[in-house]
Structure formats: C-alpha cells, structure tokens
CSV table of C-alpha atoms (C1' of nucleotides) in Angstrom, one decimal:
chain,number,residue,atom,x,y,z
A,1,MET,CA,-14.4,-20.3,-23.9
A,2,SER,CA,-16.5,-18.5,-26.4
A,3,ASP,CA,-15.3,-15.1,-27.8
A,4,ALA,CA,-18.0,-13.1,-25.4
A,5,GLU,CA,-16.8,-15.3,-22.5
A,6,PHE,CA,-13.0,-14.2,-23.4
A,7,TYR,CA,-14.2,-10.4,-23.6
A,8,ALA,CA,-16.1,-10.3,-20.2
A,9,ASP,CA,-13.0,-11.7,-18.0
A,10,PRO,CA,-11.3,-9.1,-16.6
A,11,THR,CA,-8.1,-10.5,-16.3
A,12,HIS,CA,-8.0,-10.7,-20.0
A,13,SER,CA,-9.2,-7.4,-21.4
A,14,ILE,CA,-6.8,-5.2,-23.3
A,15,GLY,CA,-7.9,-2.8,-21.5
A,16,TYR,CA,-7.1,-4.2,-17.8
A,17,LEU,CA,-3.9,-5.6,-19.7
A,18,THR,CA,-2.8,-2.0,-20.4
A,19,ARG,CA,-3.7,-0.9,-17.0
A,20,ILE,CA,-1.5,-3.4,-15.3
A,21,ALA,CA,1.6,-2.6,-17.6
A,22,PHE,CA,1.3,0.6,-17.2
A,23,ARG,CA,1.1,1.0,-13.4
A,24,ALA,CA,4.1,-1.3,-13.5
A,25,PHE,CA,5.9,0.5,-15.5
A,26,ALA,CA,5.4,3.9,-13.6
A,27,ARG,CA,6.2,1.8,-10.0
A,28,ALA,CA,9.6,0.5,-11.5
A,29,LEU,CA,10.7,3.8,-13.1
A,30,GLU,CA,9.8,5.7,-9.4
A,31,VAL,CA,11.6,3.2,-7.5
A,32,ARG,CA,14.6,3.9,-9.4
A,33,THR,CA,13.8,7.9,-9.6
A,34,ALA,CA,12.7,8.4,-6.5
A,35,PRO,CA,16.5,8.3,-4.9
A,36,HIS,CA,17.4,11.0,-7.0
A,37,GLY,CA,14.2,13.4,-6.2
A,38,VAL,CA,12.3,12.6,-8.5
A,39,SER,CA,8.9,11.8,-8.5
A,40,ALA,CA,6.5,10.1,-11.2
A,41,GLY,CA,5.2,13.2,-12.1
A,42,GLN,CA,8.3,15.2,-12.4
A,43,TRP,CA,10.0,12.6,-14.8
A,44,ARG,CA,7.7,12.6,-17.3
A,45,PHE,CA,7.9,16.4,-17.9
A,46,LEU,CA,11.7,16.0,-17.1
A,47,ARG,CA,12.0,13.5,-20.3
A,48,VAL,CA,10.2,15.7,-22.9
A,49,LEU,CA,12.3,19.0,-21.7
A,50,TRP,CA,15.5,16.9,-21.8
A,51,GLN,CA,14.7,16.4,-25.5
A,52,GLU,CA,13.6,20.3,-26.2
A,53,ASP,CA,14.3,23.0,-23.6
A,54,GLY,CA,12.6,26.3,-23.4
A,55,LEU,CA,8.9,24.9,-24.3
A,56,THR,CA,5.6,26.7,-23.3
A,57,GLN,CA,3.5,24.9,-21.2
A,58,ARG,CA,1.1,24.1,-24.0
A,59,GLU,CA,3.4,22.5,-26.1
A,60,LEU,CA,4.5,20.6,-23.1
A,61,SER,CA,1.4,19.6,-22.3
A,62,ARG,CA,0.9,18.3,-25.6
A,63,ARG,CA,4.4,16.6,-25.4
A,64,VAL,CA,3.7,14.4,-22.7
A,65,GLY,CA,0.3,13.8,-22.8
A,66,MET,CA,-1.3,15.8,-20.1
A,67,ARG,CA,-4.1,18.1,-19.6
A,68,GLU,CA,-2.8,21.9,-19.0
A,69,PRO,CA,-3.8,22.1,-15.2
A,70,THR,CA,-1.8,18.8,-14.5
A,71,THR,CA,1.0,20.8,-16.1
A,72,VAL,CA,0.6,23.7,-14.0
A,73,ILE,CA,0.6,21.4,-10.6
A,74,ALA,CA,4.1,19.4,-11.9
A,75,LEU,CA,6.0,22.7,-12.9
A,76,ASN,CA,4.6,23.7,-9.3
A,77,SER,CA,6.2,20.6,-8.2
A,78,LEU,CA,9.5,21.1,-10.8
A,79,GLU,CA,9.8,24.7,-9.5
A,80,ARG,CA,9.7,23.9,-5.5
A,81,SER,CA,12.4,21.2,-6.9
A,82,ASN,CA,14.8,23.7,-8.5
A,83,PHE,CA,14.7,21.8,-11.8
A,84,VAL,CA,12.8,24.6,-13.9
A,85,VAL,CA,12.3,28.0,-14.5
A,86,ARG,CA,9.3,29.5,-15.6
A,87,GLN,CA,9.9,32.6,-18.2
A,88,LYS,CA,7.7,34.8,-19.5
A,89,SER,CA,7.8,35.1,-23.3
A,90,VAL,CA,8.2,38.7,-24.8
A,91,GLU,CA,6.4,38.8,-27.9
A,92,ASP,CA,3.4,37.0,-26.1
A,93,ARG,CA,2.8,38.1,-22.6
A,94,ARG,CA,0.2,34.5,-22.2
A,95,LYS,CA,3.2,32.4,-22.8
A,96,VAL,CA,5.4,31.1,-20.3
A,97,HIS,CA,8.7,29.0,-21.1
A,98,VAL,CA,9.8,26.3,-19.3
A,99,TYR,CA,13.9,26.2,-18.7
A,100,LEU,CA,15.5,23.2,-17.1
A,101,THR,CA,17.7,24.1,-14.5
A,102,PRO,CA,21.5,23.1,-14.7
A,103,GLU,CA,20.7,20.7,-11.8
A,104,ALA,CA,17.9,19.2,-13.9
A,105,LYS,CA,20.3,18.8,-16.5
A,106,ALA,CA,22.9,16.8,-14.6
A,107,LEU,CA,20.3,14.4,-14.0
A,108,HIS,CA,19.8,13.4,-17.4
A,109,ALA,CA,22.9,11.1,-17.5
A,110,VAL,CA,22.1,9.6,-14.4
A,111,LEU,CA,18.6,9.0,-15.0
A,112,MET,CA,18.6,7.9,-18.8
A,113,PRO,CA,20.0,4.8,-17.8
A,114,ALA,CA,17.2,3.8,-15.6
A,115,VAL,CA,14.7,3.8,-18.8
A,116,ALA,CA,16.9,1.6,-20.4
A,117,GLN,CA,16.9,-0.5,-17.6
A,118,VAL,CA,13.5,-1.0,-17.2
A,119,ASN,CA,12.8,-1.4,-20.6
A,120,ALA,CA,15.5,-3.7,-20.6
A,121,VAL,CA,13.9,-5.6,-17.9
A,122,ALA,CA,9.9,-5.1,-19.3
A,123,LEU,CA,10.9,-6.4,-22.7
A,124,ALA,CA,12.7,-9.4,-21.5
A,125,GLY,CA,11.9,-12.3,-23.4
A,126,LEU,CA,9.9,-11.1,-26.5
A,127,THR,CA,11.6,-10.8,-29.8
A,128,PRO,CA,12.2,-7.6,-31.9
A,129,ASP,CA,9.1,-8.6,-34.0
A,130,GLU,CA,6.6,-8.5,-31.1
A,131,ILE,CA,8.5,-5.5,-29.9
A,132,ALA,CA,7.7,-4.1,-32.8
A,133,ILE,CA,4.3,-5.2,-33.1
A,134,LEU,CA,3.6,-4.0,-29.6
A,135,ARG,CA,4.8,-0.5,-30.1
A,136,LYS,CA,2.5,-0.1,-33.4
A,137,ALA,CA,-0.6,-1.8,-32.0
A,138,LEU,CA,-0.3,0.5,-28.8
A,139,THR,CA,0.7,3.3,-31.1
A,140,GLN,CA,-2.7,2.6,-32.9
A,141,VAL,CA,-5.0,1.7,-30.2
A,142,GLY,CA,-3.9,5.4,-28.4
A,143,ARG,CA,-4.9,7.0,-31.9
A,144,ASN,CA,-8.2,4.9,-32.0
A,145,LEU,CA,-9.6,5.5,-28.6
A,146,ALA,CA,-8.3,9.5,-29.2
A,147,VAL,CA,-10.7,9.7,-32.2
A,148,ASP,CA,-13.3,7.9,-30.1
A,149,ALA,CA,-13.3,10.7,-27.5
A,150,ASP,CA,-13.9,13.4,-30.2
A,151,ASP,CA,-16.7,11.6,-32.0
A,152,ALA,CA,-18.5,9.0,-29.8
A,153,PRO,CA,-19.5,11.0,-26.2
A,154,SER,CA,-22.4,8.7,-25.3
A,155,MET,CA,-22.9,4.8,-25.8
A,156,ASP,CA,-26.1,5.3,-28.0
A,157,SER,CA,-24.0,7.2,-31.2
A,158,ALA,CA,-22.3,3.7,-32.2
A,159,ALA,CA,-23.2,0.1,-31.3
B,1,MET,CA,18.5,7.5,-35.4
B,2,SER,CA,20.1,5.6,-33.2
B,3,ASP,CA,18.8,3.0,-30.6
B,4,ALA,CA,20.0,5.2,-27.7
B,5,GLU,CA,18.2,8.2,-29.4
B,6,PHE,CA,15.0,6.2,-30.0
B,7,TYR,CA,14.7,5.0,-26.6
B,8,ALA,CA,15.3,8.6,-25.5
B,9,ASP,CA,12.3,9.9,-27.0
B,10,PRO,CA,9.8,9.9,-24.7
B,11,THR,CA,7.1,9.8,-27.5
B,12,HIS,CA,8.8,6.4,-28.2
B,13,SER,CA,9.1,4.3,-25.3
B,14,ILE,CA,7.1,1.9,-24.7
B,15,GLY,CA,5.9,3.0,-21.1
B,16,TYR,CA,4.9,6.5,-22.7
B,17,LEU,CA,2.7,4.5,-24.9
B,18,THR,CA,1.2,2.3,-22.6
B,19,ARG,CA,0.5,5.1,-20.6
B,20,ILE,CA,-1.2,6.9,-23.3
B,21,ALA,CA,-3.7,3.7,-24.4
B,22,PHE,CA,-4.2,3.1,-20.9
B,23,ARG,CA,-5.4,6.7,-20.3
B,24,ALA,CA,-7.5,6.4,-23.7
B,25,PHE,CA,-9.0,3.6,-22.6
B,26,ALA,CA,-10.2,4.8,-19.1
B,27,ARG,CA,-11.5,7.9,-20.6
B,28,ALA,CA,-13.4,6.1,-23.6
B,29,LEU,CA,-14.7,3.6,-20.9
B,30,GLU,CA,-16.0,6.2,-18.4
B,31,VAL,CA,-17.7,8.3,-21.4
B,32,ARG,CA,-20.1,5.3,-21.3
B,33,THR,CA,-20.3,4.4,-18.3
B,34,ALA,CA,-20.9,7.6,-16.3
B,35,PRO,CA,-24.4,8.3,-17.6
B,36,HIS,CA,-25.4,5.2,-16.2
B,37,GLY,CA,-23.8,6.0,-12.5
B,38,VAL,CA,-20.7,4.2,-12.7
B,39,SER,CA,-17.2,6.0,-12.0
B,40,ALA,CA,-13.6,4.7,-13.5
B,41,GLY,CA,-13.4,3.5,-10.0
B,42,GLN,CA,-16.4,1.6,-9.4
B,43,TRP,CA,-16.2,0.4,-13.0
B,44,ARG,CA,-13.4,-1.9,-12.5
B,45,PHE,CA,-14.7,-4.0,-9.4
B,46,LEU,CA,-18.3,-4.0,-10.9
B,47,ARG,CA,-16.5,-6.1,-13.4
B,48,VAL,CA,-15.1,-8.6,-11.6
B,49,LEU,CA,-17.8,-9.1,-9.4
B,50,TRP,CA,-20.3,-9.8,-12.3
B,51,GLN,CA,-18.2,-12.7,-12.9
B,52,GLU,CA,-17.6,-13.9,-9.2
B,53,ASP,CA,-20.1,-12.8,-6.6
B,54,GLY,CA,-19.4,-13.0,-2.7
B,55,LEU,CA,-15.5,-12.3,-2.8
B,56,THR,CA,-13.5,-11.0,0.4
B,57,GLN,CA,-12.1,-8.1,0.2
B,58,ARG,CA,-8.7,-9.0,-0.9
B,59,GLU,CA,-9.4,-11.6,-2.9
B,60,LEU,CA,-11.0,-8.3,-4.8
B,61,SER,CA,-8.1,-6.4,-4.6
B,62,ARG,CA,-6.3,-9.3,-5.8
B,63,ARG,CA,-8.1,-10.0,-8.8
B,64,VAL,CA,-8.9,-6.1,-9.8
B,65,GLY,CA,-5.1,-5.5,-9.5
B,66,MET,CA,-5.4,-2.6,-6.8
B,67,ARG,CA,-4.0,-2.4,-3.2
B,68,GLU,CA,-6.2,-2.9,-0.9
B,69,PRO,CA,-6.6,0.3,0.6
B,70,THR,CA,-7.9,1.8,-3.2
B,71,THR,CA,-10.5,-1.1,-2.5
B,72,VAL,CA,-11.5,-0.3,0.7
B,73,ILE,CA,-12.4,3.2,-0.8
B,74,ALA,CA,-14.2,2.3,-3.7
B,75,LEU,CA,-16.0,-0.4,-1.9
B,76,ASN,CA,-17.0,2.5,0.0
B,77,SER,CA,-18.1,4.0,-2.9
B,78,LEU,CA,-19.9,1.5,-4.4
B,79,GLU,CA,-21.5,1.3,-1.4
B,80,ARG,CA,-22.7,4.7,-1.2
B,81,SER,CA,-24.5,4.4,-4.9
B,82,ASN,CA,-26.0,0.9,-3.9
B,83,PHE,CA,-24.4,-1.4,-5.9
B,84,VAL,CA,-22.6,-3.4,-3.7
B,85,VAL,CA,-23.3,-4.4,0.2
B,86,ARG,CA,-20.7,-5.9,3.0
B,87,GLN,CA,-21.1,-8.9,4.8
B,88,LYS,CA,-18.9,-9.9,7.6
B,89,SER,CA,-17.7,-13.5,7.4
B,90,VAL,CA,-19.3,-15.7,10.1
B,91,GLU,CA,-16.3,-18.2,9.9
B,92,ASP,CA,-13.7,-15.9,10.1
B,93,ARG,CA,-14.5,-12.7,11.8
B,94,ARG,CA,-11.6,-10.8,10.0
B,95,LYS,CA,-13.0,-11.4,6.4
B,96,VAL,CA,-15.6,-9.2,4.4
B,97,HIS,CA,-17.4,-10.9,1.8
B,98,VAL,CA,-19.0,-8.4,-1.0
B,99,TYR,CA,-22.3,-9.0,-2.8
B,100,LEU,CA,-23.6,-7.1,-5.3
B,101,THR,CA,-27.1,-5.7,-5.0
B,102,PRO,CA,-30.1,-6.1,-7.6
B,103,GLU,CA,-29.3,-2.6,-9.1
B,104,ALA,CA,-25.9,-3.3,-9.9
B,105,LYS,CA,-26.3,-7.1,-11.3
B,106,ALA,CA,-29.0,-5.4,-13.7
B,107,LEU,CA,-26.5,-3.1,-14.8
B,108,HIS,CA,-24.0,-6.1,-16.2
B,109,ALA,CA,-26.9,-6.1,-19.6
B,110,VAL,CA,-26.6,-2.3,-20.1
B,111,LEU,CA,-22.6,-1.4,-19.5
B,112,MET,CA,-20.8,-5.2,-21.0
B,113,PRO,CA,-21.9,-4.0,-24.6
B,114,ALA,CA,-19.6,-1.0,-24.1
B,115,VAL,CA,-16.9,-2.5,-23.1
B,116,ALA,CA,-16.7,-4.6,-26.4
B,117,GLN,CA,-17.7,-2.0,-28.3
B,118,VAL,CA,-14.8,0.1,-26.7
B,119,ASN,CA,-12.8,-2.9,-27.3
B,120,ALA,CA,-13.6,-2.9,-30.9
B,121,VAL,CA,-13.0,0.8,-31.3
B,122,ALA,CA,-9.2,0.5,-29.7
B,123,LEU,CA,-8.6,-2.6,-31.8
B,124,ALA,CA,-9.7,-0.9,-35.1
B,125,GLY,CA,-6.5,-1.6,-38.0
B,126,LEU,CA,-5.3,-4.4,-36.5
B,127,THR,CA,-5.0,-8.1,-37.2
B,128,PRO,CA,-6.2,-10.9,-35.6
B,129,ASP,CA,-2.4,-11.7,-35.1
B,130,GLU,CA,-1.3,-8.4,-33.5
B,131,ILE,CA,-3.8,-8.5,-31.3
B,132,ALA,CA,-2.9,-11.9,-30.2
B,133,ILE,CA,0.8,-10.7,-29.6
B,134,LEU,CA,-0.3,-7.4,-28.4
B,135,ARG,CA,-2.1,-9.4,-25.6
B,136,LYS,CA,0.9,-11.6,-24.9
B,137,ALA,CA,3.5,-8.8,-24.7
B,138,LEU,CA,1.3,-6.8,-22.2
B,139,THR,CA,0.8,-9.6,-20.1
B,140,GLN,CA,4.8,-10.3,-20.5
B,141,VAL,CA,5.7,-6.7,-19.9
B,142,GLY,CA,3.5,-6.7,-16.5
B,143,ARG,CA,5.1,-9.8,-15.2
B,144,ASN,CA,8.3,-9.0,-16.2
B,145,LEU,CA,8.4,-5.7,-14.1
B,146,ALA,CA,5.9,-7.2,-11.0
B,147,VAL,CA,9.2,-9.7,-10.6
B,148,ASP,CA,11.4,-6.6,-11.1
B,149,ALA,CA,9.4,-4.9,-8.3
B,150,ASP,CA,10.0,-7.8,-5.4
B,151,ASP,CA,14.0,-8.3,-6.5
B,152,ALA,CA,15.0,-4.4,-7.8
B,153,PRO,CA,14.4,-1.8,-5.7
B,154,SER,CA,17.2,0.1,-6.1
B,155,MET,CA,18.8,1.1,-9.1
B,156,ASP,CA,22.2,0.4,-7.9
B,157,SER,CA,21.8,-3.6,-7.7
B,158,ALA,CA,21.4,-3.9,-11.2
B,159,ALA,CA,22.8,-2.2,-14.3
C,1,DC,C1',-2.4,-22.2,27.3
C,2,DC,C1',-0.7,-18.1,26.0
C,3,DT,C1',2.1,-15.1,24.0
C,4,DA,C1',4.0,-14.0,18.9
C,5,DA,C1',3.0,-13.9,14.2
C,6,DT,C1',0.2,-13.6,10.7
C,7,DT,C1',-3.8,-12.2,8.4
C,8,DC,C1',-8.1,-8.7,7.3
C,9,DG,C1',-9.7,-4.8,7.3
C,10,DT,C1',-9.2,-0.1,7.8
C,11,DT,C1',-7.7,5.0,8.3
C,12,DA,C1',-4.5,8.6,7.7
C,13,DG,C1',-2.3,11.6,4.3
C,14,DA,C1',0.2,12.3,-0.2
C,15,DA,C1',0.2,12.0,-5.3
C,16,DT,C1',-1.4,12.8,-9.7
C,17,DA,C1',-4.6,13.7,-13.1
C,18,DC,C1',-8.8,15.1,-14.3
C,19,DT,C1',-12.9,18.8,-15.4
C,20,DA,C1',-14.9,23.1,-15.3
C,21,DT,C1',-14.1,27.7,-14.9
C,22,DC,C1',-11.6,32.0,-14.7
C,23,DT,C1',-8.6,36.1,-15.4
C,24,DA,C1',-5.4,37.8,-18.8
C,25,DT,C1',-3.7,38.5,-23.3
C,26,DT,C1',-3.4,38.2,-28.7
C,27,DT,C1',-6.1,38.3,-33.2
C,28,DC,C1',-9.6,39.4,-36.1
C,29,DG,C1',-13.7,41.0,-38.5
C,30,DT,C1',-16.4,44.8,-39.5
D,1,DA,C1',-10.1,51.4,-33.4
D,2,DC,C1',-13.5,48.3,-31.1
D,3,DG,C1',-15.9,44.2,-29.9
D,4,DA,C1',-15.7,39.0,-30.0
D,5,DA,C1',-13.6,35.2,-30.6
D,6,DA,C1',-10.1,32.5,-29.4
D,7,DT,C1',-5.7,31.1,-27.0
D,8,DA,C1',-2.4,30.5,-22.8
D,9,DG,C1',-2.1,29.8,-18.0
D,10,DA,C1',-4.3,29.6,-13.5
D,11,DT,C1',-7.3,28.1,-9.9
D,12,DA,C1',-11.2,25.2,-7.8
D,13,DG,C1',-13.1,21.2,-6.4
D,14,DT,C1',-12.8,16.3,-7.5
D,15,DA,C1',-11.2,11.3,-8.2
D,16,DT,C1',-8.4,7.7,-8.1
D,17,DT,C1',-4.4,5.6,-6.4
D,18,DC,C1',-0.2,4.7,-3.5
D,19,DT,C1',2.2,3.9,1.1
D,20,DA,C1',2.6,3.7,6.3
D,21,DA,C1',0.6,2.7,9.9
D,22,DC,C1',-3.1,0.5,13.0
D,23,DG,C1',-6.4,-1.9,15.2
D,24,DA,C1',-8.9,-6.5,15.2
D,25,DA,C1',-9.1,-11.2,14.7
D,26,DT,C1',-6.9,-15.8,14.0
D,27,DT,C1',-3.2,-19.0,14.2
D,28,DA,C1',1.3,-21.6,15.3
D,29,DG,C1',5.0,-22.4,19.2
D,30,DG,C1',6.6,-23.4,22.8
DNA sequence: CCTAATTCGTTAGAATACTATCTATTTCGT
DNA sequence: ACGAAATAGATAGTATTCTAACGAATTAGG
C-alpha cells in the first residue's frame, strides 16, 4: 500500500483514530458518572473546579477547552443540579465567579476513581514509553492545529 | 508532582488531550471542506463512500464509526445536498444501498488534498516513530474502551 | 406453514457544542 | 471627562451525535 492510499483510508487516518478514541473515552466516563447524576457535559467542568474553585466563566472556558456559550449552558445545567453557584464579582461587575456546592465537592472522592479506572482500562497493553509518546504527540497535534486555525482559514492559503 | 496529582489534573489526562486533538482536527477539516458545501458531518461519510460506493446504511455506519440514527440524519443531509442517492435493495427489501452522485465523486479530487494538508500540519514536529506509536496507541485505546463498554456498564463491577 | 426472533432502517427526543450576535461593564486615548 | 475599544457573559439558532423505541422485512424453529 502506497503512502497516498494509506492516508486516503479513512479508518487509518489519525483524525479518525482520535475521534474513535475520544468517543470511547467519553462513553466510558459517562457510564461511570451518570449513576451519580453527573452527565458528560457537567463532568469536564467539575473536574476543573475541583482543582481550582471560584474561577470566572472565561477562565473556566479556557481551562476546560470549550467556548463560552458552551460554558454558559453547562453552568446552567450544573446550577440546576445544585453542583455550582454563580456569584457576581464585586470589583468587576462583568465577571461571574463559579463556586462548587458541598454536594459537588463530595462527589470528588466518589468520581475521581472512575477516571483512574478509565485511564487504566484505556492504556492497558501500552508501555510507559508509549504512553509518554502518546501524551506528547496528542499535545503537539492539538497545538499544531490550534495554530492552523489562526492562520489558515482557507485551503488556498497553503498547500 | 505525584502520579495521583498528575492524573487528577484535567489538562494532562489522555482523555482531555484526545478531546482537544479531536476537536482541533474536526475544525481544521471543516474550515477546508465548508467552502465546497461539505459539512463536518457529511465529510466522514463521503470519505468512506469514496473508498467503497454502494454500501448499505448498516455497513456505512460501522465503517464510519457512528450509530445508525446518526447515519440516517447524515444521509438525509447528503441527499438534500445532492451528494448521494438511496436505492432499495431488490434481494432484501429491508436494505438500502447508498450511491455517490457525480457531484460527490468529483469532490474527491478537490477535498482529499485537504486531509493530506491537515495531517501534515497536525503531525509537524513529530518523528515517524512517534507517529507510528501515536497511531498504534490510539488504536489500542479505542479497542480497550470498546471492550470496556461491553463488559463494564457500571462503576461497581470493577475497581 | 406459521409464529418468534432477528435484522434494517427510521423516528422522537435529548445532550453537547458550535458561530454569530447582543447587552452590560470596564478601560483607554485624547 | 467622554466616546471608542475591549472584555464578560448571555441568547438565538444550528449541527452533530446519542439512546430508546418503533415498523417493516426476513430468517429460523417447531
């Protein structure tokens, strides 16, 4: 098989493999968090807030890796579920700080083992070296394509 | 930083990195296909059909890596865009075969360079060995978690 | 041959995430 | 101090994907 044929095969492209892996991760996590009333969309935000409570929505968006309207929707949902409260900043009234409720804080100890388990399952059969390279490569890919988004909005500008 | 802290950090988990990379891929491709009237959802199906035209919807779903209702929606959209036609099977009237229109076939030569370009951008700075391991590791992760989905529907059944 | 189970596609309804646009607030240049 | 620009968040509308449930067609068991 030539290089061209290899990359033309949808089931071998890095993009395809990344999509399949992402969806599998999301599903595996959701299966474990849903019984505790935490959806996939809520999970990602809780994880970041467990690390640093009281972030503004802007900061939260950046750390979770979502756009702000997505954060607004997720926070509405988290508020309805009594997992967070919004509190307007006093020194800058545009800002809103997001704080975990005791219920959400209590979920930390319950749900974090799920991540560990999903990671263990996901990485079974890979050596520590391979895992390190996987991590490095995914980081690089994300960075490379983020740059692309900034400076290559059309197909004609490169190639 | 301890192992526990490392894995607790959302921005270092393989799941997070995979999500960021996937979204970046999807966006980079969409930017290049959209000017030709092809959305992200349509793109994945066209790629598979370019390789093997006339598949049934079931087969198509399996190869694209989507559930069947998703395929139905994508095909409705592809049909509206005049990219595919559905044709009922004569020997098994449950089945529907999906065929590319000449318009869609013509897009192959136009859009495939986009994949090559996105892949080149995405993988810049990685060695061939690292890319090979990335590919292998993503495949393994997908397989590991697919198995998990089958036999570990709740968090209590393992751990 | 006929009932039961399986297979294929579809519909309904929900969750997640996006772009584009809006309002409110703050900051900065003159 | 005042108008322009920037920043924070929210809203509207759309796209993608899922699970659950259903209808139609086919296959298999008795």
